[in-house]
PDB file of C-alpha atoms in Angstrom:
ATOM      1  CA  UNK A  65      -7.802 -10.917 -15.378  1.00  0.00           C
ATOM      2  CA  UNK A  66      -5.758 -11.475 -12.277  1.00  0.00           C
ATOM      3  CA  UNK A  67      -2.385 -13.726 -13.617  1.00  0.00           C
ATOM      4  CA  UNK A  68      -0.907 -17.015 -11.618  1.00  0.00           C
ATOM      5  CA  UNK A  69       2.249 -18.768 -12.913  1.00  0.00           C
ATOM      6  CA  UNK A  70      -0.343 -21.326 -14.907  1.00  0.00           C
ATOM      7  CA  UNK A  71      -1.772 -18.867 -17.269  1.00  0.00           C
ATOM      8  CA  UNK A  72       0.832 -16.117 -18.084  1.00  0.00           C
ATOM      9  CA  UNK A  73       0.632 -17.350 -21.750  1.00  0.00           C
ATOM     10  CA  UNK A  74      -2.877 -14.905 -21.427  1.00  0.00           C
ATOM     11  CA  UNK A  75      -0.647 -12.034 -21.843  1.00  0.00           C
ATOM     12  CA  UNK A  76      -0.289 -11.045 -25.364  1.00  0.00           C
ATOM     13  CA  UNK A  77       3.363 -10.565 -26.231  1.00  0.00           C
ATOM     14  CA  UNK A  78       2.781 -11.546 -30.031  1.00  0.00           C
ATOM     15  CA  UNK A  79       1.207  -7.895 -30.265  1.00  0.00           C
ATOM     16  CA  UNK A  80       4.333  -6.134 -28.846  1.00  0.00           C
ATOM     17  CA  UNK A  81       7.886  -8.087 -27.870  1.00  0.00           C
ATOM     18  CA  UNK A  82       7.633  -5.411 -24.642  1.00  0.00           C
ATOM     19  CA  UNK A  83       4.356  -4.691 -23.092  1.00  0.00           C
ATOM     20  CA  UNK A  84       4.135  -1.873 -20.688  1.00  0.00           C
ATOM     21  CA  UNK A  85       3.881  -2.720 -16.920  1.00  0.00           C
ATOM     22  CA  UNK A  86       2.886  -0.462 -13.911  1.00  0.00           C
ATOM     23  CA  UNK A  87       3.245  -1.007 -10.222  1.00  0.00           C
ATOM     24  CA  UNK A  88       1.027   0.000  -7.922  1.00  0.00           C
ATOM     25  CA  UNK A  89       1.246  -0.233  -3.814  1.00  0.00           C
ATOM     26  CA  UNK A  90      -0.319  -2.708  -2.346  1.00  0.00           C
ATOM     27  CA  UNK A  91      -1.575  -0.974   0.247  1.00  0.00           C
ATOM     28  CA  UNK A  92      -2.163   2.855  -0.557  1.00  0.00           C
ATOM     29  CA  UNK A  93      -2.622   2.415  -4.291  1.00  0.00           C
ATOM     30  CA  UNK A  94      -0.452   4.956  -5.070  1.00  0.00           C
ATOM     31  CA  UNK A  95       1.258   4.538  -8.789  1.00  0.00           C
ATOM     32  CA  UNK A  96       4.537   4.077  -8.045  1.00  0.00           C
ATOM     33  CA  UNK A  97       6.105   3.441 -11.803  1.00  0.00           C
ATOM     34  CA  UNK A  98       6.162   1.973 -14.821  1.00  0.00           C
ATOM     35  CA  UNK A  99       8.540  -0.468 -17.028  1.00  0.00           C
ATOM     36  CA  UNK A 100       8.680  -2.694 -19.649  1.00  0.00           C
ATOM     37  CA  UNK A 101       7.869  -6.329 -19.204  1.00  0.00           C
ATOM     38  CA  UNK A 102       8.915  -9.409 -21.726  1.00  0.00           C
ATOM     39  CA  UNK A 103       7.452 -12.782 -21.119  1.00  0.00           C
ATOM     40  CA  UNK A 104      10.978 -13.861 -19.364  1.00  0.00           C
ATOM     41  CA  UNK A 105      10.383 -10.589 -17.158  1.00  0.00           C
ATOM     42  CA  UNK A 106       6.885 -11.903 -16.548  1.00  0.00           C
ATOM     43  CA  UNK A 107       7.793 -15.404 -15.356  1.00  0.00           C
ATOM     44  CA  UNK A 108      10.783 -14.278 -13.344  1.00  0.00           C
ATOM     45  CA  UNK A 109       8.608 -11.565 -11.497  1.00  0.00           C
ATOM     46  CA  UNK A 110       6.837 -14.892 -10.284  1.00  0.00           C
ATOM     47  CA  UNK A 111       9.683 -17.264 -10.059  1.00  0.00           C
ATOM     48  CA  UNK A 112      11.241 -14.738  -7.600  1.00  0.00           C
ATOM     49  CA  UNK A 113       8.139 -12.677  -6.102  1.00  0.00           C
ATOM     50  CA  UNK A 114      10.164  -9.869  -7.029  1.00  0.00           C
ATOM     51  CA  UNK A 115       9.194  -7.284  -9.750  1.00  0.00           C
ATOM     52  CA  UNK A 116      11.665  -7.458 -12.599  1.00  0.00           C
ATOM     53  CA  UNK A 117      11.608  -5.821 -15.848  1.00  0.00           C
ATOM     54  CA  UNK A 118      13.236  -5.392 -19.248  1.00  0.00           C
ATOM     55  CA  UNK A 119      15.947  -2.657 -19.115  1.00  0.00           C
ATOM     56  CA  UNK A 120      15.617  -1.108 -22.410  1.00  0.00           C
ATOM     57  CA  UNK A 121      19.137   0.514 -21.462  1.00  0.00           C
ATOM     58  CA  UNK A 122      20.818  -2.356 -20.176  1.00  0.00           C
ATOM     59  CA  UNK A 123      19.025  -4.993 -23.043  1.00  0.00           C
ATOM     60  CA  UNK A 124      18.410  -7.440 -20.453  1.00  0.00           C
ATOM     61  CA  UNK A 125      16.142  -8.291 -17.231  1.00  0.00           C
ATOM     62  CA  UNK A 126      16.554  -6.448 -14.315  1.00  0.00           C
ATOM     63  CA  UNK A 127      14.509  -6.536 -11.005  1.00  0.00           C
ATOM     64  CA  UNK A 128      13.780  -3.739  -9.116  1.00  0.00           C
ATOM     65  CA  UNK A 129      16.173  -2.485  -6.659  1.00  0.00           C
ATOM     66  CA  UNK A 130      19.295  -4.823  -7.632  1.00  0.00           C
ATOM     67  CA  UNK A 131      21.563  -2.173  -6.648  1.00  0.00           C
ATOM     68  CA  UNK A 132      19.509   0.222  -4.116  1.00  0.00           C
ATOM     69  CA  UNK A 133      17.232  -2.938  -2.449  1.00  0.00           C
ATOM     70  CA  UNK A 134      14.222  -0.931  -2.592  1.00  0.00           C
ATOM     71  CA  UNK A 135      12.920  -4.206  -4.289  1.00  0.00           C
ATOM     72  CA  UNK A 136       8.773  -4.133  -4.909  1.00  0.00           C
ATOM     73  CA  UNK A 137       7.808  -7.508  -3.750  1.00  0.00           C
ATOM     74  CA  UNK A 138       4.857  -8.849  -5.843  1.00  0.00           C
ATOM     75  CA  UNK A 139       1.409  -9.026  -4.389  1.00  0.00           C
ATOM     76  CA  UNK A 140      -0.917  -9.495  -6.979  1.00  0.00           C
ATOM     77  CA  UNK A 141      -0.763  -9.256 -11.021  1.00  0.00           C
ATOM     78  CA  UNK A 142      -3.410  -8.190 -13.729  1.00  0.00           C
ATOM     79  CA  UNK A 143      -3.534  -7.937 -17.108  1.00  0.00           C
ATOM     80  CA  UNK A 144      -6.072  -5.649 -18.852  1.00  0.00           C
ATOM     81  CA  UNK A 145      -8.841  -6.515 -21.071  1.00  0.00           C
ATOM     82  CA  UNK A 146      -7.118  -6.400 -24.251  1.00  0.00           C
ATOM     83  CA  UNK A 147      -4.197  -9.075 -22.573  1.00  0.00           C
ATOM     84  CA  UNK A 148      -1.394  -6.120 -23.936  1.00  0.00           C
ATOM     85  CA  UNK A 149      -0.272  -4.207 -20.096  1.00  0.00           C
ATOM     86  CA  UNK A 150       0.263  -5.755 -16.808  1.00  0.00           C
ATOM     87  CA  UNK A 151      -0.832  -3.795 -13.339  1.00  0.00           C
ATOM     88  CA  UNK A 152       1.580  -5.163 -10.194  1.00  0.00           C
ATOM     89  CA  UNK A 153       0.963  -4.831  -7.051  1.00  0.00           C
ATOM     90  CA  UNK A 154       3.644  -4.987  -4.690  1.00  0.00           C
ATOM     91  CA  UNK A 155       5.055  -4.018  -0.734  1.00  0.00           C
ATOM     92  CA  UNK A 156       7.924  -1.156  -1.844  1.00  0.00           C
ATOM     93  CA  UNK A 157      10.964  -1.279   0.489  1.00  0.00           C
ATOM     94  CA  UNK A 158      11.967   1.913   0.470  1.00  0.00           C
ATOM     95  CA  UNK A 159      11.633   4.736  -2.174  1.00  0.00           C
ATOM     96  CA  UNK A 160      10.734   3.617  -5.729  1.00  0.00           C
ATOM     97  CA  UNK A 161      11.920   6.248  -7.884  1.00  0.00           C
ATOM     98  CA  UNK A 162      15.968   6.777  -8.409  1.00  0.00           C
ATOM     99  CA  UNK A 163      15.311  10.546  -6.856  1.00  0.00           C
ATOM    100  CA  UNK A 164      14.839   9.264  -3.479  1.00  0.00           C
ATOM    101  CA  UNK A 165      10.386   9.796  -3.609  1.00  0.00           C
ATOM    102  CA  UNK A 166       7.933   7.190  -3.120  1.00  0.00           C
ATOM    103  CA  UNK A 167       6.637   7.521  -6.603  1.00  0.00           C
ATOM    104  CA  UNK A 168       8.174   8.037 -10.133  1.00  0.00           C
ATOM    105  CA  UNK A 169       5.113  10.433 -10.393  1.00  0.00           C
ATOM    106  CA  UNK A 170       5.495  12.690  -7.579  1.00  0.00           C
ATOM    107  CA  UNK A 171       2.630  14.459  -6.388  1.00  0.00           C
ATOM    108  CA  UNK A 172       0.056  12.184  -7.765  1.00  0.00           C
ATOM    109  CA  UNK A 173      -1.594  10.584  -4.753  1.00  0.00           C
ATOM    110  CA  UNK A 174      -5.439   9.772  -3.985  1.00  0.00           C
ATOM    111  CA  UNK A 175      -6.315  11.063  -1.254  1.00  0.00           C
ATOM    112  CA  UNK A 176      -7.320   7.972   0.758  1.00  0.00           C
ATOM    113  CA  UNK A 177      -4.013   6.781   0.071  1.00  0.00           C
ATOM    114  CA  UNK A 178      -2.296   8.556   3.577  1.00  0.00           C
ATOM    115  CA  UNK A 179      -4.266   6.285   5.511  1.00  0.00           C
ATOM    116  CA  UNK A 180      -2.682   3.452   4.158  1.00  0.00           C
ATOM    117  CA  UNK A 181       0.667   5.468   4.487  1.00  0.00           C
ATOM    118  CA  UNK A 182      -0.534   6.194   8.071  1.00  0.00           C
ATOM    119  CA  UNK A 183      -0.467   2.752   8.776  1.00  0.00           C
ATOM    120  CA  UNK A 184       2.723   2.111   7.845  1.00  0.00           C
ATOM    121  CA  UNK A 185       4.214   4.931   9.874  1.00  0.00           C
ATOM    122  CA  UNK A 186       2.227   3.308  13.121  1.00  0.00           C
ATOM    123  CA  UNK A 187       3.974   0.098  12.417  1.00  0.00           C
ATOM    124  CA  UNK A 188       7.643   1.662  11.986  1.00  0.00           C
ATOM    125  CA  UNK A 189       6.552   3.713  14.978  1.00  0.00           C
ATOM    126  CA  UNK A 190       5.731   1.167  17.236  1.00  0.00           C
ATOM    127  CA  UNK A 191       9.269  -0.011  18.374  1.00  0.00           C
ATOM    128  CA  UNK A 192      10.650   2.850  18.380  1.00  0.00           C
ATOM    129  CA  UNK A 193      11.999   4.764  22.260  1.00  0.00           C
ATOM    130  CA  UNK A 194       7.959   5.355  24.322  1.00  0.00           C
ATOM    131  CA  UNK A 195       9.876   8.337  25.461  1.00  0.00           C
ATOM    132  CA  UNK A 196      10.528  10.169  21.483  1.00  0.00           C
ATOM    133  CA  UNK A 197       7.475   8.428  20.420  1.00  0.00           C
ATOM    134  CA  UNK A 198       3.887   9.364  21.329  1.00  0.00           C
ATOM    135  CA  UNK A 199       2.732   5.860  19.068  1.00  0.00           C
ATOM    136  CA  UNK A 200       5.660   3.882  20.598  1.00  0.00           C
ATOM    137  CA  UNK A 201       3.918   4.701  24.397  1.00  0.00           C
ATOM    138  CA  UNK A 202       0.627   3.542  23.147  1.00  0.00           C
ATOM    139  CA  UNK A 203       2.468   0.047  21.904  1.00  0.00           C
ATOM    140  CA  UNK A 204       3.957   0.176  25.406  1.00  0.00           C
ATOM    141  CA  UNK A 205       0.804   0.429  27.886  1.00  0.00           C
ATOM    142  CA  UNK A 206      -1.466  -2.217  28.327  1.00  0.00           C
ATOM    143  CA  UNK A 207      -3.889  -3.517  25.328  1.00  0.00           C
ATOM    144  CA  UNK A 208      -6.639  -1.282  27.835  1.00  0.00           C
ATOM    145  CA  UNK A 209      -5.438   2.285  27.272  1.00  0.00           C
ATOM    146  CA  UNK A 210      -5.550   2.210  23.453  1.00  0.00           C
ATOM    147  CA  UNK A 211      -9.315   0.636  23.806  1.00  0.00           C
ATOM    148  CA  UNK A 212      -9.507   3.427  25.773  1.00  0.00           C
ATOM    149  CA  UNK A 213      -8.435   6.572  23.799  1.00  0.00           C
ATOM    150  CA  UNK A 214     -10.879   5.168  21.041  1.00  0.00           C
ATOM    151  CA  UNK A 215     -13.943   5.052  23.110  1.00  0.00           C
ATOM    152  CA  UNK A 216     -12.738   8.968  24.746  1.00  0.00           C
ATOM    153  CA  UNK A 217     -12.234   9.869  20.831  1.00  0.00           C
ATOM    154  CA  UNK A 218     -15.592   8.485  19.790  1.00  0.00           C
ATOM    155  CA  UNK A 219     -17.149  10.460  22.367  1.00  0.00           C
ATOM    156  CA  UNK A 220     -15.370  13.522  21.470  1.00  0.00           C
ATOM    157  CA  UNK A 221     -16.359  12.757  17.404  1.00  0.00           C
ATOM    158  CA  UNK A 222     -19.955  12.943  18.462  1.00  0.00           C
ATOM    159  CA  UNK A 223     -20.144  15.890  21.043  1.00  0.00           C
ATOM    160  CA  UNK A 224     -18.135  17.888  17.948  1.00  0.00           C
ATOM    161  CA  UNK A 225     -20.853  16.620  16.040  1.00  0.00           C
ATOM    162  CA  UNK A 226     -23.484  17.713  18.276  1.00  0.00           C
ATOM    163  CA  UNK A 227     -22.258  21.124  18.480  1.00  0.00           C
ATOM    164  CA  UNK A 228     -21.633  21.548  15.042  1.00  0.00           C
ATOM    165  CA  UNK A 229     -18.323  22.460  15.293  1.00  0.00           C
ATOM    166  CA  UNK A 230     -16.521  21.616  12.466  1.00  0.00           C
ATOM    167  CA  UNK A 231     -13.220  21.865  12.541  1.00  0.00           C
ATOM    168  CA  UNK A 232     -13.100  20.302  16.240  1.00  0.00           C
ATOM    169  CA  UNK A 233     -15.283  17.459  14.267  1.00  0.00           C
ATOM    170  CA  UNK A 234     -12.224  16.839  11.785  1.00  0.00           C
ATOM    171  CA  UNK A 235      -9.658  16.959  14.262  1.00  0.00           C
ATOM    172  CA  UNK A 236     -11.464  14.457  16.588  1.00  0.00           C
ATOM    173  CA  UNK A 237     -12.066  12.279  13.851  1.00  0.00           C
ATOM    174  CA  UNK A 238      -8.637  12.440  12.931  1.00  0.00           C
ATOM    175  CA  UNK A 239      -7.576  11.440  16.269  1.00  0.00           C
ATOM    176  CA  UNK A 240     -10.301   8.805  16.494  1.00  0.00           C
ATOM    177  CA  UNK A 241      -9.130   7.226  13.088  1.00  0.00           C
ATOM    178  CA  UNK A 242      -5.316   7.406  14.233  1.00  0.00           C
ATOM    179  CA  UNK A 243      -6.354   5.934  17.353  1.00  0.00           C
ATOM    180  CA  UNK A 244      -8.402   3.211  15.888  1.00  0.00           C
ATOM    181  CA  UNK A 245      -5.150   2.125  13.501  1.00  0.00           C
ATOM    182  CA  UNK A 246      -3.186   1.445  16.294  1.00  0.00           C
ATOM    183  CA  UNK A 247      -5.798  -0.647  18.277  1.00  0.00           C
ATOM    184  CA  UNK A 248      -6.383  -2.349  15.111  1.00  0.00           C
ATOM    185  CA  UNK A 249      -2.721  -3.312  15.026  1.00  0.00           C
ATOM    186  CA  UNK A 250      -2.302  -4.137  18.721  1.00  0.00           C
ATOM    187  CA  UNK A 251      -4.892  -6.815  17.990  1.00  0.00           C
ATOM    188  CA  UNK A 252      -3.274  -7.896  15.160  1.00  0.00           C
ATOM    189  CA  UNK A 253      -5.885  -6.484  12.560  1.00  0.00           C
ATOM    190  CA  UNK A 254      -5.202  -4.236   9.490  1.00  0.00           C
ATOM    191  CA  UNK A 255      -7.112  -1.376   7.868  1.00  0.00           C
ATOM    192  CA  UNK A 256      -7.841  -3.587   4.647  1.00  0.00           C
ATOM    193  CA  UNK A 257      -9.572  -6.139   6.631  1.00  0.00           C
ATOM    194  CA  UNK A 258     -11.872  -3.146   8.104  1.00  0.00           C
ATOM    195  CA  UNK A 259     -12.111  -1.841   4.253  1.00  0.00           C
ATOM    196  CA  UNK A 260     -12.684  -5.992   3.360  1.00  0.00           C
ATOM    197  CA  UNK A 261     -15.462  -6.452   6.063  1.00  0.00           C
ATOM    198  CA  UNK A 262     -17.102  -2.968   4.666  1.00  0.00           C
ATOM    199  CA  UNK A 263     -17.120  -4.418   1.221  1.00  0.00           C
ATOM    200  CA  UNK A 264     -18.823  -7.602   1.702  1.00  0.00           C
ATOM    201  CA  UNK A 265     -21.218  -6.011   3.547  1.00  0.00           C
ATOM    202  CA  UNK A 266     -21.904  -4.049   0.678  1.00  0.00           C
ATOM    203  CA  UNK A 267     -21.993  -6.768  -2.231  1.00  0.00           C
TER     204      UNK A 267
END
């Protein structure tokens, strides 16, 4: 059941003062940790759009990234079927675990979860100097070169495709899907409305 600030009180904290919590990105889906949640952690994660927990350590709340900033602003929040865990999902800014990595479990990554990361990269990327930055010249040419590169890419996909080639068919499609990112970002579209669009179409 997705929560709201109106019906927290779903959340069954009678079973457990502490129930466990774990935050997932937003946009890759990657696991990124796990805490302990009270209902004042609950309502202050809301109040403040800011993941906060219950420090076991430090007996009291504490948000995410008080003293680093890599805060995990809240997206969404769930609560399973028995009402007893909570599932965030939040934008990290920055690194989520204290060792510096994106995750607290390192390593563990779906694999659709780079293009997500991809995108990311493309939008860090595309201020950056056109002259150390092969996605910073896209950003800088007209709207008309990136349509472009995707139509060249798409014909490159397919004549891989024809000649059943392989590995020339992954690394055109790589360069196609790349490609594709940043035009969907120069028109100010995302990969999630793409993955949204796909979905309904499916239902």
């Amino acid at each position: 059941m997705q929560l709201t600030p109106s019906n927290l009180d779903a959340v069954d904290f009678e079973k457990a003062p502490l129930i466990p919590a774990i935050v997932q990105d937003y946009a890759t889906g990657v696991i990124l940790m796990q805490g302990f949640m009270n209902k004042a952690a609950l309502e202050t994660t809301f109040e403040k759009g800011l993941v906060t927990f219950y420090s076991r350590s430090k007996s009291r709340l504490w948000t995410k990234g008080e003293s680093s900033n890599n805060v995990l602003t809240l997206v969404e929040a769930h609560t399973d079927c028995d009402y007893d865990s909570i599932l965030l999902l939040a934008t990290p800014a920055g690194p989520t675990c204290h060792l510096g990595t994106q995750s607290c479990f390192a390593g563990a990554q779906p694999e659709l979860a780079f293009l997500g990361t991809l995108e990311k990269v493309i939008t860090e990327k595309k201020h950056a100097d056109p002259s150390e930055s092969y996605t910073a010249s896209l950003f800088a040419k007209d709207l008309s070169r990136s349509c472009q590169k995707v139509g060249e890419e798409g014909v490159e996909v397919a004549l891989a495709a024809m000649k059943h080639d392989k590995e020339e068919l992954l690394n055109e499609s790589a360069d196609l899907i790349y490609h594709l990112l940043v035009l969907l970002q120069r028109s100010g579209l995302s990969l999630s409305q793409v993955v949204d669009t796909l979905s309904k179409r499916h239902q």
